[in-house]
XYZ file of C-alpha atoms in Angstrom:
335
model
C 0.000 0.000 0.000
C 2.692 2.415 -1.043
C 1.042 3.786 -4.146
C -0.553 7.120 -4.879
C -3.995 5.974 -3.778
C -5.480 7.213 -0.533
C -5.959 4.717 2.296
C -9.518 3.767 3.216
C -10.564 1.837 6.331
C -13.903 0.209 7.121
C -15.006 -2.497 9.555
C -18.132 -4.450 10.466
C -18.910 -6.294 13.694
C -19.688 -10.030 13.503
C -22.820 -9.689 15.612
C -26.277 -10.836 14.509
C -27.177 -11.346 10.856
C -26.587 -8.499 8.431
C -29.602 -7.078 6.612
C -30.196 -5.806 3.103
C -29.764 -2.348 4.651
C -26.198 -3.249 5.668
C -25.596 -4.580 2.168
C -26.902 -1.484 0.390
C -25.337 1.007 2.797
C -21.958 -0.665 3.307
C -20.956 -3.962 1.716
C -22.179 -3.315 -1.811
C -20.048 -0.206 -2.149
C -16.798 -1.907 -1.137
C -16.305 -3.494 -4.577
C -16.035 -0.051 -6.164
C -14.110 1.547 -3.303
C -11.309 -1.013 -3.558
C -10.731 0.110 -7.157
C -10.191 3.723 -6.127
C -8.440 3.377 -2.755
C -5.950 1.222 -0.888
C -8.626 -0.393 1.264
C -8.598 -2.309 4.530
C -11.766 -4.175 5.457
C -11.869 -5.640 8.957
C -14.078 -8.026 10.897
C -14.342 -6.031 14.136
C -14.582 -8.858 16.669
C -12.839 -6.863 19.429
C -15.647 -4.321 19.294
C -18.209 -7.115 19.408
C -17.325 -8.271 22.927
C -18.457 -5.013 24.561
C -21.753 -6.948 24.652
C -21.644 -10.548 25.893
C -21.233 -13.040 23.033
C -21.472 -16.808 22.841
C -17.845 -17.823 22.108
C -18.601 -20.547 19.566
C -21.113 -18.330 17.816
C -18.684 -15.394 17.702
C -16.026 -17.566 16.071
C -18.524 -18.846 13.498
C -19.854 -15.377 12.743
C -16.334 -14.025 12.340
C -15.514 -16.518 9.595
C -18.953 -16.128 8.030
C -18.616 -12.350 7.847
C -15.193 -12.588 6.219
C -16.706 -14.932 3.623
C -19.561 -12.491 3.079
C -17.088 -9.669 2.381
C -15.647 -11.762 -0.434
C -19.059 -12.905 -1.695
C -20.081 -9.249 -2.009
C -17.123 -8.530 -4.266
C -14.165 -7.671 -2.063
C -11.012 -8.938 -3.802
C -8.254 -9.982 -1.358
C -5.692 -9.298 -4.098
C -6.795 -5.657 -4.167
C -7.782 -5.094 -0.528
C -6.589 -6.183 2.900
C -9.220 -8.386 4.536
C -8.469 -9.359 8.114
C -9.834 -10.023 11.599
C -9.251 -7.231 14.115
C -8.063 -9.467 16.973
C -5.383 -11.005 14.727
C -3.484 -7.696 14.786
C -2.409 -7.030 18.379
C -1.406 -3.462 17.580
C -5.075 -2.455 17.731
C -5.157 -3.144 21.475
C -1.696 -1.701 22.064
C -2.428 1.594 20.337
C -5.822 1.786 22.056
C -4.070 1.789 25.452
C -1.830 4.678 24.435
C -4.737 6.647 22.958
C -6.711 6.180 26.174
C -4.355 8.720 27.717
C -5.462 11.253 25.092
C -9.206 10.662 25.503
C -11.285 12.280 28.223
C -13.915 10.579 30.355
C -16.430 13.347 29.695
C -16.117 12.827 25.945
C -16.748 9.118 26.239
C -19.753 9.579 28.521
C -21.336 11.916 25.982
C -21.122 9.444 23.108
C -24.585 8.579 21.823
C -23.767 4.913 21.298
C -22.465 4.546 24.869
C -25.651 6.061 26.245
C -27.879 3.929 24.013
C -26.096 0.644 24.723
C -25.875 1.410 28.447
C -29.649 1.795 28.482
C -30.109 -1.527 26.630
C -27.533 -3.503 28.628
C -27.957 -2.184 32.164
C -26.534 -5.413 33.593
C -23.231 -4.981 31.730
C -22.136 -1.341 31.480
C -18.463 -2.205 31.115
C -15.419 -0.048 30.440
C -15.061 -1.569 26.980
C -18.442 -0.119 26.109
C -17.237 3.327 27.126
C -13.856 2.812 25.478
C -15.355 1.703 22.161
C -14.616 5.025 20.376
C -10.954 4.937 21.462
C -10.524 1.448 20.028
C -12.195 2.679 16.859
C -9.738 5.585 16.769
C -6.890 3.084 17.097
C -8.348 1.014 14.244
C -8.330 4.023 11.963
C -5.122 5.756 13.016
C -2.984 2.580 12.940
C -3.092 2.547 9.159
C -2.569 6.262 8.522
C -6.066 6.245 7.108
C -7.136 9.075 4.831
C -10.810 8.219 4.503
C -13.442 6.392 6.552
C -16.858 5.639 5.002
C -19.361 6.812 7.600
C -23.074 7.151 8.059
C -24.820 9.600 10.337
C -24.591 7.225 13.304
C -20.776 7.059 13.093
C -19.904 10.733 12.724
C -19.334 11.143 16.462
C -16.798 8.337 16.464
C -14.912 9.795 13.523
C -14.777 13.188 15.218
C -13.295 11.622 18.367
C -10.658 9.867 16.232
C -9.788 13.192 14.613
C -9.609 14.958 17.988
C -7.324 12.296 19.457
C -5.038 12.366 16.406
C -4.745 16.136 16.578
C -4.017 16.104 20.325
C -1.235 13.583 19.874
C 0.203 15.436 16.884
C 0.154 18.754 18.753
C 2.105 17.290 21.679
C 4.570 15.012 19.902
C 4.773 16.437 16.348
C 2.872 15.056 13.345
C 2.458 11.304 13.780
C -1.033 10.403 12.623
C -2.936 11.403 9.528
C -6.131 13.152 10.578
C -8.814 11.087 8.807
C -11.689 12.505 6.817
C -15.160 11.065 6.467
C -16.294 9.666 3.147
C -19.995 10.355 3.069
C -21.274 8.074 0.348
C -24.469 8.639 -1.568
C -25.906 5.224 -0.958
C -29.397 6.139 -2.114
C -31.978 4.284 -0.131
C -32.411 4.470 3.591
C -33.848 1.050 4.278
C -36.474 0.941 6.997
C -38.163 -1.848 8.933
C -40.855 -3.679 6.948
C -43.195 -3.903 9.945
C -42.517 -0.380 11.235
C -41.239 1.907 8.464
C -40.649 4.721 10.959
C -37.566 2.784 12.152
C -34.334 1.870 10.376
C -34.040 -1.807 9.419
C -31.815 -3.340 12.088
C -29.872 -6.576 12.441
C -30.865 -6.608 16.118
C -34.563 -5.730 15.763
C -36.924 -7.365 18.248
C -39.269 -8.413 15.431
C -37.251 -10.384 12.847
C -40.075 -10.080 10.305
C -39.208 -6.414 9.872
C -35.659 -7.124 8.719
C -34.585 -8.982 5.603
C -31.336 -10.738 6.375
C -28.698 -11.601 3.797
C -28.934 -15.197 5.023
C -32.713 -15.456 4.460
C -33.705 -18.038 1.854
C -35.911 -17.090 -1.071
C -39.186 -18.193 0.536
C -38.407 -16.245 3.708
C -37.535 -13.088 1.775
C -40.754 -13.181 -0.218
C -42.850 -14.018 2.849
C -41.457 -11.002 4.721
C -42.227 -8.669 1.832
C -45.743 -10.062 1.437
C -46.354 -9.179 5.112
C -44.758 -5.731 4.850
C -46.784 -2.812 6.169
C -48.233 -0.572 3.473
C -50.533 2.406 3.901
C -54.101 3.584 3.499
C -55.341 4.054 -0.045
C -54.189 2.003 -3.009
C -51.821 4.252 -4.977
C -48.181 3.207 -5.257
C -46.592 6.593 -4.847
C -43.442 7.871 -3.167
C -44.453 10.061 -0.218
C -42.384 9.295 2.934
C -44.538 11.426 5.227
C -47.962 10.190 4.104
C -47.075 6.754 2.718
C -43.961 5.572 4.614
C -44.583 1.866 4.001
C -44.991 2.149 0.238
C -42.126 4.650 0.038
C -39.813 2.265 1.876
C -40.665 -0.549 -0.545
C -40.051 1.752 -3.508
C -36.644 2.674 -2.053
C -35.750 -0.977 -1.696
C -36.919 -1.786 -5.232
C -34.885 1.050 -6.698
C -31.807 0.107 -4.670
C -31.872 -3.418 -6.090
C -32.819 -2.562 -9.693
C -30.948 0.699 -10.269
C -34.173 2.382 -11.370
C -35.217 5.797 -10.083
C -38.372 6.462 -8.098
C -40.309 7.867 -11.069
C -39.547 4.776 -13.136
C -40.656 2.504 -10.313
C -43.872 4.456 -9.754
C -44.684 4.180 -13.470
C -43.923 0.459 -13.506
C -46.345 -0.239 -10.658
C -49.033 2.230 -11.667
C -52.460 0.614 -11.439
C -51.246 -2.468 -9.594
C -52.443 -3.474 -6.134
C -50.299 -3.590 -3.026
C -50.178 -7.384 -3.109
C -48.629 -7.523 -6.587
C -46.293 -4.669 -5.695
C -44.986 -6.336 -2.529
C -44.495 -9.659 -4.318
C -42.514 -7.965 -7.106
C -40.212 -6.227 -4.605
C -39.669 -9.471 -2.702
C -38.847 -11.389 -5.877
C -36.283 -8.869 -7.130
C -34.554 -8.809 -3.738
C -34.470 -12.611 -3.608
C -33.130 -12.760 -7.182
C -30.310 -10.321 -6.402
C -29.359 -12.078 -3.159
C -29.220 -15.552 -4.703
C -25.762 -15.298 -6.361
C -24.279 -13.671 -3.253
C -25.681 -16.416 -1.059
C -24.367 -19.085 -3.429
C -20.845 -17.679 -3.389
C -21.032 -17.156 0.373
C -21.869 -20.837 0.897
C -19.141 -21.944 -1.508
C -16.533 -19.914 0.380
C -17.652 -21.208 3.767
C -17.205 -24.727 2.443
C -13.560 -23.898 1.649
C -12.173 -23.231 5.108
C -8.555 -23.565 3.978
C -8.981 -20.807 1.412
C -10.659 -18.463 3.896
C -7.981 -19.075 6.510
C -5.349 -18.326 3.870
C -7.023 -15.037 2.941
C -7.250 -13.996 6.592
C -3.662 -15.025 7.337
C -2.392 -12.981 4.387
C -4.565 -10.049 5.437
C -3.309 -10.303 9.023
C 0.311 -10.203 7.887
C -0.208 -7.203 5.608
C -2.224 -5.296 8.192
C 0.245 -6.090 10.993
C 3.153 -4.811 8.912
C 1.451 -1.461 8.440
C 0.290 -1.330 12.057
C 3.753 -2.036 13.476
C 5.184 0.831 11.494
C 2.764 3.291 13.090
C 2.990 1.807 16.586
C 6.801 1.892 16.558
C 6.664 5.572 15.737
C 4.143 6.186 18.527
C 6.202 4.285 21.109
C 9.316 6.223 20.188
C 7.509 9.558 20.417
C 6.033 8.904 23.876
C 9.321 7.611 25.268
C 8.897 3.841 25.582
C 12.310 2.180 25.971
C 13.182 -0.274 23.209
C 15.784 -3.047 23.238
C 17.746 -3.103 19.988
C 18.271 -6.452 18.327
């Protein structure tokens, strides 16, 4: 990763099943991003344990998510694909950066407050420290750009603040990362409650279409999707949120614009409309699911990809961490 391209970093936690919203908003765009940037794509399993996980399930989900990255078009010859815990420098840099992060900042983080409210029995320090580990993830690789949505802007700002504090004290050491705010098009909402974002951890699984759902399940969920009063298939998020959400999904999977979709479904009933959306989503997911299964059946290949990614990522990470340790005065034994 020594070329003229800028460095891009993105990571996903191996918790719960990913939805079509995660695919449209994140995974689908990685194929194109890797052509334009030197990209690192990580399975963020260290972040995952801020909430209690079943160990066997976490291991399985970690491998499954790495396979999904590849099934969605990430090329390990063009990008670095690795598991966060395989690169120890993440934890080591996080400890150093903790001394540049303030308790008040961490307590004000929206995600900390939200997760503390949901997991009152386990408000651990890792939950509070999550943004510092994320800063370490990003800063380790001298990252130029981080794809972010609205819910991650706070974390990026903390990473920028920490980088600038360190640089101001010890001279320029870290690149100060910028956000890459992608135009992903659709904002995919819950099928049973279109006022809410589709979530991989939703209480009602019928509202979320998971990338692992088989064809029958996908179509069944769309057939049961909430629509609105009246019968017109028209895009109007305030008055017809259910229909508008389905139109967004249809356009996201077909590449058509809203006007084209409205014209296509003009005069049809909600039942036909919902079936058509479900079928196109199932059709588009089928090749991804097939490749995903094929990769999971080739454990040796996946382990090889992750080992190569670990080695590449660790080489870059060590370079940054060595510089940090020297700047802050850690004694090193030569040889």
